[in-house]
PDB file of C-alpha atoms in Angstrom:
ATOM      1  CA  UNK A   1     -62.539 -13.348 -32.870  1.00  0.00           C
ATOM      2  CA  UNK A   2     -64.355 -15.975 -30.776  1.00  0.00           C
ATOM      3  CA  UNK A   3     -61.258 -16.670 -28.490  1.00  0.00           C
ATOM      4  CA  UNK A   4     -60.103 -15.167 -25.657  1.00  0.00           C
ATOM      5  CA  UNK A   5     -57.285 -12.900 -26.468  1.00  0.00           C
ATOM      6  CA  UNK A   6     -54.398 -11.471 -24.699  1.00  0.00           C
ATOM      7  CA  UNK A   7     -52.062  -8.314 -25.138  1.00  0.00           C
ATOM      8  CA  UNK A   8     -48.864  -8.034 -25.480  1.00  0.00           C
ATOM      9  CA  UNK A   9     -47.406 -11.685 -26.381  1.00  0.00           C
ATOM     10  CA  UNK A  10     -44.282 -11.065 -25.077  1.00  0.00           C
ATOM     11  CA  UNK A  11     -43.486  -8.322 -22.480  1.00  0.00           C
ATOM     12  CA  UNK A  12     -39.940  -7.645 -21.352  1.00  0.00           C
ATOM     13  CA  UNK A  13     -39.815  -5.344 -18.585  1.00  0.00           C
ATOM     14  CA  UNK A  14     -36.845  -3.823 -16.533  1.00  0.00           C
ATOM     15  CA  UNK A  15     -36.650  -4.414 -12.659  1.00  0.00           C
ATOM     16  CA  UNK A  16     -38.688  -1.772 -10.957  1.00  0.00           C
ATOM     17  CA  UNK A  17     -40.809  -1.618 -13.540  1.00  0.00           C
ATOM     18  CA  UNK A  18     -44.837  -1.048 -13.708  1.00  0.00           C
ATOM     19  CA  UNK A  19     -46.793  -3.625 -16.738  1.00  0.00           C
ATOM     20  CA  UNK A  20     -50.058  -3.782 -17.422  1.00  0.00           C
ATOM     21  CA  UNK A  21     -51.050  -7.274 -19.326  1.00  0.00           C
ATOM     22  CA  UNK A  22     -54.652  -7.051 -21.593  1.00  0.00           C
ATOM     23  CA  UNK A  23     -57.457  -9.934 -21.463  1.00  0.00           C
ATOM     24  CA  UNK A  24     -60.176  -9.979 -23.869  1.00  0.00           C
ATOM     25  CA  UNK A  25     -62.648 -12.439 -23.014  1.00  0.00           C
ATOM     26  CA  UNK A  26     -65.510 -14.082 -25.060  1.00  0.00           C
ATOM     27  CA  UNK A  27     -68.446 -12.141 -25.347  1.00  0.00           C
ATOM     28  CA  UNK A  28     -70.757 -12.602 -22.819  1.00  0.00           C
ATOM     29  CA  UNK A  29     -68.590 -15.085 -20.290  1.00  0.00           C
ATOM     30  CA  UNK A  30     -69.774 -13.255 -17.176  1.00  0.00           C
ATOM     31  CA  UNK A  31     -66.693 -14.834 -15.207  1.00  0.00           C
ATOM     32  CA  UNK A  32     -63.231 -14.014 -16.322  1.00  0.00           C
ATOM     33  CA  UNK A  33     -59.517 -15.608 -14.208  1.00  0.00           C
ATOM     34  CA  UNK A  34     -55.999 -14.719 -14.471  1.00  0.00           C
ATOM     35  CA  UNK A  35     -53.955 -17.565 -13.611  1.00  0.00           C
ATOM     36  CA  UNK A  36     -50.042 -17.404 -13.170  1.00  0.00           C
ATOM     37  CA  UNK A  37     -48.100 -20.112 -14.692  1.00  0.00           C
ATOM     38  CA  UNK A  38     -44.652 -20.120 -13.356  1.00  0.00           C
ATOM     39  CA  UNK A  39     -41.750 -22.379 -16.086  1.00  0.00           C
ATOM     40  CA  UNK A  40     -42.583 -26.233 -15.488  1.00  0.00           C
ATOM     41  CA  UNK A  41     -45.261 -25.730 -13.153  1.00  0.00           C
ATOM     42  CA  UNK A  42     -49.040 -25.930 -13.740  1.00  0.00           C
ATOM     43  CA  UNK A  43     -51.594 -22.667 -13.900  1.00  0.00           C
ATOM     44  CA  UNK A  44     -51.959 -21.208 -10.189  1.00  0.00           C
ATOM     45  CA  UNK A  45     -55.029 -18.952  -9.524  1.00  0.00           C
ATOM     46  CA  UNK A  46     -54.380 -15.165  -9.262  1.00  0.00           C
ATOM     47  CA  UNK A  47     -57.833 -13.540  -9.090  1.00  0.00           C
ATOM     48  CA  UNK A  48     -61.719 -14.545 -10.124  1.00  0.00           C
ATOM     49  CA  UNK A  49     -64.162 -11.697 -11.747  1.00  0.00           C
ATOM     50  CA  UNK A  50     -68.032 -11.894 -11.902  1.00  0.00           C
ATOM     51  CA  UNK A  51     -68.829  -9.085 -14.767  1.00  0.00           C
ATOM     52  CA  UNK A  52     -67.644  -5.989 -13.021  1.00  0.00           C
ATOM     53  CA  UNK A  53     -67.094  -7.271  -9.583  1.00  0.00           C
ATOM     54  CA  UNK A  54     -63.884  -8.811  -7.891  1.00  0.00           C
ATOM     55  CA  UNK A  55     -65.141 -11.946  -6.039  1.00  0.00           C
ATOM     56  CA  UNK A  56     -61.706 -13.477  -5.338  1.00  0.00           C
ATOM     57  CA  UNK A  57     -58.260 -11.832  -4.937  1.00  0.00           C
ATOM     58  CA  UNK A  58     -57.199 -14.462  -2.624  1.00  0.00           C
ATOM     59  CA  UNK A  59     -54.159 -15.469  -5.173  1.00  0.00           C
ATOM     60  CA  UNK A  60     -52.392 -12.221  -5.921  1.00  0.00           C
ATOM     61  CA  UNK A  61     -49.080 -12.698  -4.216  1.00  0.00           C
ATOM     62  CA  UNK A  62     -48.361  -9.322  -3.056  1.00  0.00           C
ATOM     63  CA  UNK A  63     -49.879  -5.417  -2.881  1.00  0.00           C
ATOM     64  CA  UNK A  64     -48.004  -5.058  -6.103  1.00  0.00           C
ATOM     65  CA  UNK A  65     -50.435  -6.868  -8.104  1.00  0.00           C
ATOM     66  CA  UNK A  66     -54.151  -5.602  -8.995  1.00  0.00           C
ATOM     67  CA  UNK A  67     -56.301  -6.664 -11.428  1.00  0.00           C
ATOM     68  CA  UNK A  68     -59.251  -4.706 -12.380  1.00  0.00           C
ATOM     69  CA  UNK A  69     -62.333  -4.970 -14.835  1.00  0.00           C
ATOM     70  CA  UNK A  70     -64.403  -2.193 -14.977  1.00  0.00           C
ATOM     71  CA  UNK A  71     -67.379  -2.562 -17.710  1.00  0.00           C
ATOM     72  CA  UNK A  72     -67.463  -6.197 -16.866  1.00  0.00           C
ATOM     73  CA  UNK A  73     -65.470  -7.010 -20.232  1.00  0.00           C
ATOM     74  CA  UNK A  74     -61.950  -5.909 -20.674  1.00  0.00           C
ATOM     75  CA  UNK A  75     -59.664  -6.544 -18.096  1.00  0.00           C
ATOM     76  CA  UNK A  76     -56.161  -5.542 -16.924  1.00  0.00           C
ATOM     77  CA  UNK A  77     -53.375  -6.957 -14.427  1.00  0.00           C
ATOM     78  CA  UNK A  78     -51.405  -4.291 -13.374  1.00  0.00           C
ATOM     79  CA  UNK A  79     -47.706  -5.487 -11.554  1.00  0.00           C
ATOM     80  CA  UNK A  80     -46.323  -2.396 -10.041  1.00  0.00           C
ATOM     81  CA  UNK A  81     -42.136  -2.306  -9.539  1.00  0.00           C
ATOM     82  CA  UNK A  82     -41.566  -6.176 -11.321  1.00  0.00           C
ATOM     83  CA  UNK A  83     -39.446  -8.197  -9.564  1.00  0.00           C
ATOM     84  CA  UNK A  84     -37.044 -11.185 -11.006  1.00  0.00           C
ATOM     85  CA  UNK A  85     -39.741 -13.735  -9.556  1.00  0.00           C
ATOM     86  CA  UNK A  86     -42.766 -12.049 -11.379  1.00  0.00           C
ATOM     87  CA  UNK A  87     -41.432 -13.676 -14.588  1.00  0.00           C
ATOM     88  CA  UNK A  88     -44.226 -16.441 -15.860  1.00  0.00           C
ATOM     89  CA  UNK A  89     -46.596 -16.671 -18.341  1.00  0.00           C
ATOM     90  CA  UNK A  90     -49.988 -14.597 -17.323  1.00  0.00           C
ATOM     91  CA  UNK A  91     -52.904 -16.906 -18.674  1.00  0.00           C
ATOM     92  CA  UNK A  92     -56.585 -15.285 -18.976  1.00  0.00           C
ATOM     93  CA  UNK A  93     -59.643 -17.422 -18.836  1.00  0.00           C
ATOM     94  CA  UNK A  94     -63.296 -16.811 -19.278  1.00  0.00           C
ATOM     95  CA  UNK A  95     -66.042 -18.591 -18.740  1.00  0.00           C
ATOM     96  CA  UNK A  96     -69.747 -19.018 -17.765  1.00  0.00           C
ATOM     97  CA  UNK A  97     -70.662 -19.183 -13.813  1.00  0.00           C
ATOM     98  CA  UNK A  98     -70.836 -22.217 -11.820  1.00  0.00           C
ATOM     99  CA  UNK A  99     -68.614 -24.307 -14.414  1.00  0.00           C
ATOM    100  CA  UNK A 100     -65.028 -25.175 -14.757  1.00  0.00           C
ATOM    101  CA  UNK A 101     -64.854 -25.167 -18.297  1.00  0.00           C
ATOM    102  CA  UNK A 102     -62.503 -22.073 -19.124  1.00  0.00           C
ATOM    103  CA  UNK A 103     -61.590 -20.984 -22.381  1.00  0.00           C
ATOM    104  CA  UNK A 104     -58.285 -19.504 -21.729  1.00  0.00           C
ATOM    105  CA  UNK A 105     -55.849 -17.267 -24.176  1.00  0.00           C
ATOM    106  CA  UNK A 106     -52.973 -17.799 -24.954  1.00  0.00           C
ATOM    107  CA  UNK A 107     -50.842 -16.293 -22.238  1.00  0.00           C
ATOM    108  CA  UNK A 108     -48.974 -13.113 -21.889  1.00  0.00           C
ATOM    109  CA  UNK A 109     -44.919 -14.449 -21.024  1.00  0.00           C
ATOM    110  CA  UNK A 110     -43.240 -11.723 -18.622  1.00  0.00           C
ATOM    111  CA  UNK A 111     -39.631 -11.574 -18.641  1.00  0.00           C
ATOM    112  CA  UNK A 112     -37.920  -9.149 -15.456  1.00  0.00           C
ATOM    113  CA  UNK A 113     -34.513  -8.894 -16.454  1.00  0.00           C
TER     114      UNK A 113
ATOM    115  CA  UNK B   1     -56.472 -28.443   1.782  1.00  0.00           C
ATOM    116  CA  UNK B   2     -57.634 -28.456  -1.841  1.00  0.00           C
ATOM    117  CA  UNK B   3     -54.594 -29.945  -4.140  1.00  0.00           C
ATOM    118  CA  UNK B   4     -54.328 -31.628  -7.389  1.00  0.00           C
ATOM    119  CA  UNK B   5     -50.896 -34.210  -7.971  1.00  0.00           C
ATOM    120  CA  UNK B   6     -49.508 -35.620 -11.395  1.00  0.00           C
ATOM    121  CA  UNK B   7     -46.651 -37.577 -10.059  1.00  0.00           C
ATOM    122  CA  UNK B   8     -45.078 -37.718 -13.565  1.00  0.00           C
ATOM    123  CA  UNK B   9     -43.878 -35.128 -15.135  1.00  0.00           C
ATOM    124  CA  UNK B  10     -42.582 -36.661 -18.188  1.00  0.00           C
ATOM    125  CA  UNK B  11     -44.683 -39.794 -19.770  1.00  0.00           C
ATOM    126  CA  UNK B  12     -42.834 -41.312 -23.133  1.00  0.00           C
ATOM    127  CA  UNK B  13     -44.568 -43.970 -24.901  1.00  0.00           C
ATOM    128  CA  UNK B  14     -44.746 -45.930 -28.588  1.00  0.00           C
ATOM    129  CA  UNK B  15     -47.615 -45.485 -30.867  1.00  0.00           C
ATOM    130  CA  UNK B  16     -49.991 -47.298 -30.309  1.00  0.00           C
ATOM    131  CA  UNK B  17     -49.150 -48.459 -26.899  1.00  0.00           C
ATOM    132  CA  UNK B  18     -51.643 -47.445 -23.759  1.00  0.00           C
ATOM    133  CA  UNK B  19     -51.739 -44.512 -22.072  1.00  0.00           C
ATOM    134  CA  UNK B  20     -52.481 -43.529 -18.279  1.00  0.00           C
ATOM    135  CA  UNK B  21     -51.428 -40.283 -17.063  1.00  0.00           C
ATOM    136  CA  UNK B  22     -52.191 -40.478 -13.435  1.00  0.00           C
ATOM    137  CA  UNK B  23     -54.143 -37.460 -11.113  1.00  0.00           C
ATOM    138  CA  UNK B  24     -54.547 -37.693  -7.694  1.00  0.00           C
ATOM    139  CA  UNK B  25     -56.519 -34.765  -5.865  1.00  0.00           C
ATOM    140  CA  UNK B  26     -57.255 -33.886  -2.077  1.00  0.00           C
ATOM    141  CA  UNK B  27     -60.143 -32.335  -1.083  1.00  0.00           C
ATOM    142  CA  UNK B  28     -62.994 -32.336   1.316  1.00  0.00           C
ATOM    143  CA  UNK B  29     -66.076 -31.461  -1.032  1.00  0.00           C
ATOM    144  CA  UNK B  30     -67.510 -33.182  -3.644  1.00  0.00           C
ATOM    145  CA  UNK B  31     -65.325 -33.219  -6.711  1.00  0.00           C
ATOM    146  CA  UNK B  32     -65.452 -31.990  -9.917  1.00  0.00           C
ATOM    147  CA  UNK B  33     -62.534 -32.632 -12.762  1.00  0.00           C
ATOM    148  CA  UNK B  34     -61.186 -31.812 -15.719  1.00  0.00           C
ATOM    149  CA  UNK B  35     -58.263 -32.693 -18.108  1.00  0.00           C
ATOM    150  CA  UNK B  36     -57.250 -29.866 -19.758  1.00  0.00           C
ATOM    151  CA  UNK B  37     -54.588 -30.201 -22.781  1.00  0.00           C
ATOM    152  CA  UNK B  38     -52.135 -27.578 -24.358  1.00  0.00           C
ATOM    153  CA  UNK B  39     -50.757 -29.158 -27.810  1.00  0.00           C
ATOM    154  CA  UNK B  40     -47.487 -27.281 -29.238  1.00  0.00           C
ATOM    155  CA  UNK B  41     -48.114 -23.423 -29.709  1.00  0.00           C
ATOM    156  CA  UNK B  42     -51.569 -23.512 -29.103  1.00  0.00           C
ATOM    157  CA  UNK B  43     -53.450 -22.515 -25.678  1.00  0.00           C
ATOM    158  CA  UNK B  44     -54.870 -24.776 -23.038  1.00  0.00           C
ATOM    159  CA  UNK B  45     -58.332 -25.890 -23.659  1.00  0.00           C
ATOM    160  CA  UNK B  46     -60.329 -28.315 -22.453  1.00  0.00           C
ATOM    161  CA  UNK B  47     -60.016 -32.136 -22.905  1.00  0.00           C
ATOM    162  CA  UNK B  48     -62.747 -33.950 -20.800  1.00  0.00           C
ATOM    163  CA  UNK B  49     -64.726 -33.216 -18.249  1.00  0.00           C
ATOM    164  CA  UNK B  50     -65.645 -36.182 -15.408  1.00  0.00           C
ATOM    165  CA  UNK B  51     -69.716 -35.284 -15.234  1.00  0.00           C
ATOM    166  CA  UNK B  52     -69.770 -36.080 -18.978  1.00  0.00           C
ATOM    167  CA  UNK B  53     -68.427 -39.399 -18.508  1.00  0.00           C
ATOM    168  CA  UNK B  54     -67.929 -38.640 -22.323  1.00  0.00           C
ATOM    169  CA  UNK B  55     -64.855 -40.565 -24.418  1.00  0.00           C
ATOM    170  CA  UNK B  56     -62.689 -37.771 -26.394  1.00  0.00           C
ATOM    171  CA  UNK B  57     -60.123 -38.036 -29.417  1.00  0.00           C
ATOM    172  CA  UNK B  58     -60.126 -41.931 -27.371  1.00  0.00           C
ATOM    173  CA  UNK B  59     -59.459 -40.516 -24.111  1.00  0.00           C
ATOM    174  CA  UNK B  60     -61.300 -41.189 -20.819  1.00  0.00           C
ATOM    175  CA  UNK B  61     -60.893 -40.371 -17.862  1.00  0.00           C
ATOM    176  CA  UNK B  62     -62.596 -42.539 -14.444  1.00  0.00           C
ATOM    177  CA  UNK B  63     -63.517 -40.411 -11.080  1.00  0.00           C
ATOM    178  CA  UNK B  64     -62.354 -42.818  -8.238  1.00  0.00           C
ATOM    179  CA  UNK B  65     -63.561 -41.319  -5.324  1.00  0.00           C
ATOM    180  CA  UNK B  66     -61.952 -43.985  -3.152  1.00  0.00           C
ATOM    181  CA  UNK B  67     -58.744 -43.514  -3.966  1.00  0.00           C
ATOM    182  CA  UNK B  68     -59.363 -40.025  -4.980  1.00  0.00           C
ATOM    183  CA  UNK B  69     -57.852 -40.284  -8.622  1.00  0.00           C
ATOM    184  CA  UNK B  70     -59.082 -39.199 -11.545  1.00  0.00           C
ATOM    185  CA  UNK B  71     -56.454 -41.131 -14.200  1.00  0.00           C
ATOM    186  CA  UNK B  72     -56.495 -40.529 -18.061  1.00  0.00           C
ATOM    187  CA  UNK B  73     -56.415 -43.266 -20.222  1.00  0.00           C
ATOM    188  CA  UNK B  74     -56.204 -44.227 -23.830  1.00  0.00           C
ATOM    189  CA  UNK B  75     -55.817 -47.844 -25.261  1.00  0.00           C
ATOM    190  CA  UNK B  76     -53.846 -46.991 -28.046  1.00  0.00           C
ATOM    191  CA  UNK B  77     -51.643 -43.516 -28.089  1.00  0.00           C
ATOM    192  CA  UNK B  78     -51.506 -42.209 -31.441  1.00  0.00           C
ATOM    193  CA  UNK B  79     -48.411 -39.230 -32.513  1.00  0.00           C
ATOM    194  CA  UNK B  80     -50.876 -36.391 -32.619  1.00  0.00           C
ATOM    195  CA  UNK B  81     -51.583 -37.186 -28.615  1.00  0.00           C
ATOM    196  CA  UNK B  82     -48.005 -35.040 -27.816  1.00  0.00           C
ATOM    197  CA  UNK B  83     -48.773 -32.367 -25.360  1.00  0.00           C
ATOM    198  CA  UNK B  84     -48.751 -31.224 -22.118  1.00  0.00           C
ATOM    199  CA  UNK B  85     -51.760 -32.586 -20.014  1.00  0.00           C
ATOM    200  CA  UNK B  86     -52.922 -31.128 -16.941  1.00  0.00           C
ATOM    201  CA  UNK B  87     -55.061 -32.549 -14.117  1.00  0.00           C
ATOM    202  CA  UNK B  88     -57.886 -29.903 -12.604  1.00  0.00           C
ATOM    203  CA  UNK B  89     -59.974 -29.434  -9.576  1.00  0.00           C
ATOM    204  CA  UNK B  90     -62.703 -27.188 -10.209  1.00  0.00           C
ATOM    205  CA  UNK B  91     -63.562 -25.204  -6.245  1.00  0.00           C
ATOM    206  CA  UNK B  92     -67.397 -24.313  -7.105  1.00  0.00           C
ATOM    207  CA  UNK B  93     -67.983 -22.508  -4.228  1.00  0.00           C
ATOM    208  CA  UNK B  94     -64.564 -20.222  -4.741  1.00  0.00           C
ATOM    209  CA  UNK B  95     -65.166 -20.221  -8.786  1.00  0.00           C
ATOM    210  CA  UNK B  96     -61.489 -21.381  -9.662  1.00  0.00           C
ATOM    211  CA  UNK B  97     -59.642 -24.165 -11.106  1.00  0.00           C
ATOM    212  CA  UNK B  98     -56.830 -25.393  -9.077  1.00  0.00           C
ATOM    213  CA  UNK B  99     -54.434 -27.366 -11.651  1.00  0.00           C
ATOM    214  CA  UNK B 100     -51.709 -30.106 -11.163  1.00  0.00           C
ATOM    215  CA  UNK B 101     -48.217 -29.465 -12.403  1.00  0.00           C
ATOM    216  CA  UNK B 102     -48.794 -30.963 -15.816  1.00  0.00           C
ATOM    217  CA  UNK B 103     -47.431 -34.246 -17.903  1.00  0.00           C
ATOM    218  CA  UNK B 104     -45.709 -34.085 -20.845  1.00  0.00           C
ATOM    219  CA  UNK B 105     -47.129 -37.001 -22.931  1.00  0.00           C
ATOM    220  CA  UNK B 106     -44.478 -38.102 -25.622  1.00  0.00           C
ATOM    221  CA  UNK B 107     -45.792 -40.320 -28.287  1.00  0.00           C
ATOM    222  CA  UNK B 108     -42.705 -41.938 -30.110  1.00  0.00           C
ATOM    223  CA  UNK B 109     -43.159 -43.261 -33.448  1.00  0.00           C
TER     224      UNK B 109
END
């Protein structure tokens, strides 16, 4: 398990709806994205973690979003009451600091039907 | 404003043709790029990288600050070279990459 891995694949969640979307990162990547990659678009930043710490929130596109990361390993995007326009693919990335070479999973795809 | 543009979207070619999948990016700092690739069912991962003025699977990739373009190039495209291909813009002082809105490189036999 060297990669960075993501849980569920596939999530299909009803309008109105609260998910919660699993990264993994590679052991010891201190820094760890989420990235929100709407269909035929590229990656857009969400939210940037150093270990434990939030640095950078900046691209969480509303109060129903939160990410959190609380051992400095694991962490979880929470979207509260999904909305049709939440659908994308969620990618995870982690990495070392002060370096943009991410190793990213392989995406968790949210349907809101 | 910090941006990163791939004016094509869809790039079809013959084997063994070139390749240039152009990047333009905007911003006021000094830059650092990236290609990043995503082949068929597999995750995004890095291609090349500008500081390592390094030549991968026959790929480079020249920083033009001038014209603010960083344009990936390969003399001849082989089929294996299919996949999306995305331009990036790496912020250091906010940590984050900020991507273009991808190529899709079709290699045709």
């Amino acid at each position: 398990g060297a990669g960075v891995s993501q849980s569920p694949r596939y999530k299909v969640a009803k309008r109105g709806q609260d998910v919660a979307l699993r990264c993994d990162p590679i052991s010891g990547h201190v820094s760890l994205f989420w990235y929100q990659q709407a269909l035929g678009q590229g990656p857009e930043f969400l939210t940037y973690f150093q270990n434990e710490a939030q640095l950078d929130k900046s691209g969480l596109p509303s109060d129903r979003f939160f990410a959190e990361r609380p051992e400095g390993s694991v962490s979880t995007l929470k979207i509260q009451r999904t909305q049709q326009e939440d659908s994308a693919v969620y990618l995870c990335a982690s990495s070392y600091p002060n370096g943009g070479e991410a190793f990213f999973g392989q995406g968790t795809r949210l349907t809101v039907v | 404003a910090q941006r990163v543009t791939q004016p094509e979207k869809l790039l079809s070619v013959f084997k063994g043709a070139p390749v240039e999948l152009k990047c333009n990016y905007s911003y006021s700092g000094s830059p650092e790029l990236f290609w990043y690739v995503q082949y068929s069912r597999q995750r995004l991962q890095l291609l090349l990288r500008h500081i390592s003025r390094e030549s991968i699977k026959g790929f480079t990739a020249d920083l033009n600050k001038g014209e603010t373009s960083f344009h990936l190039k390969k003399p001849f495209a082989q089929e294996e070279d299919s996949a999306m291909y995305y331009c990036a813009l790496f912020i250091q002082g906010a940590q984050k990459l900020v991507f273009g809105q991808g190529t899709r490189l079709t290699i045709n036999p």
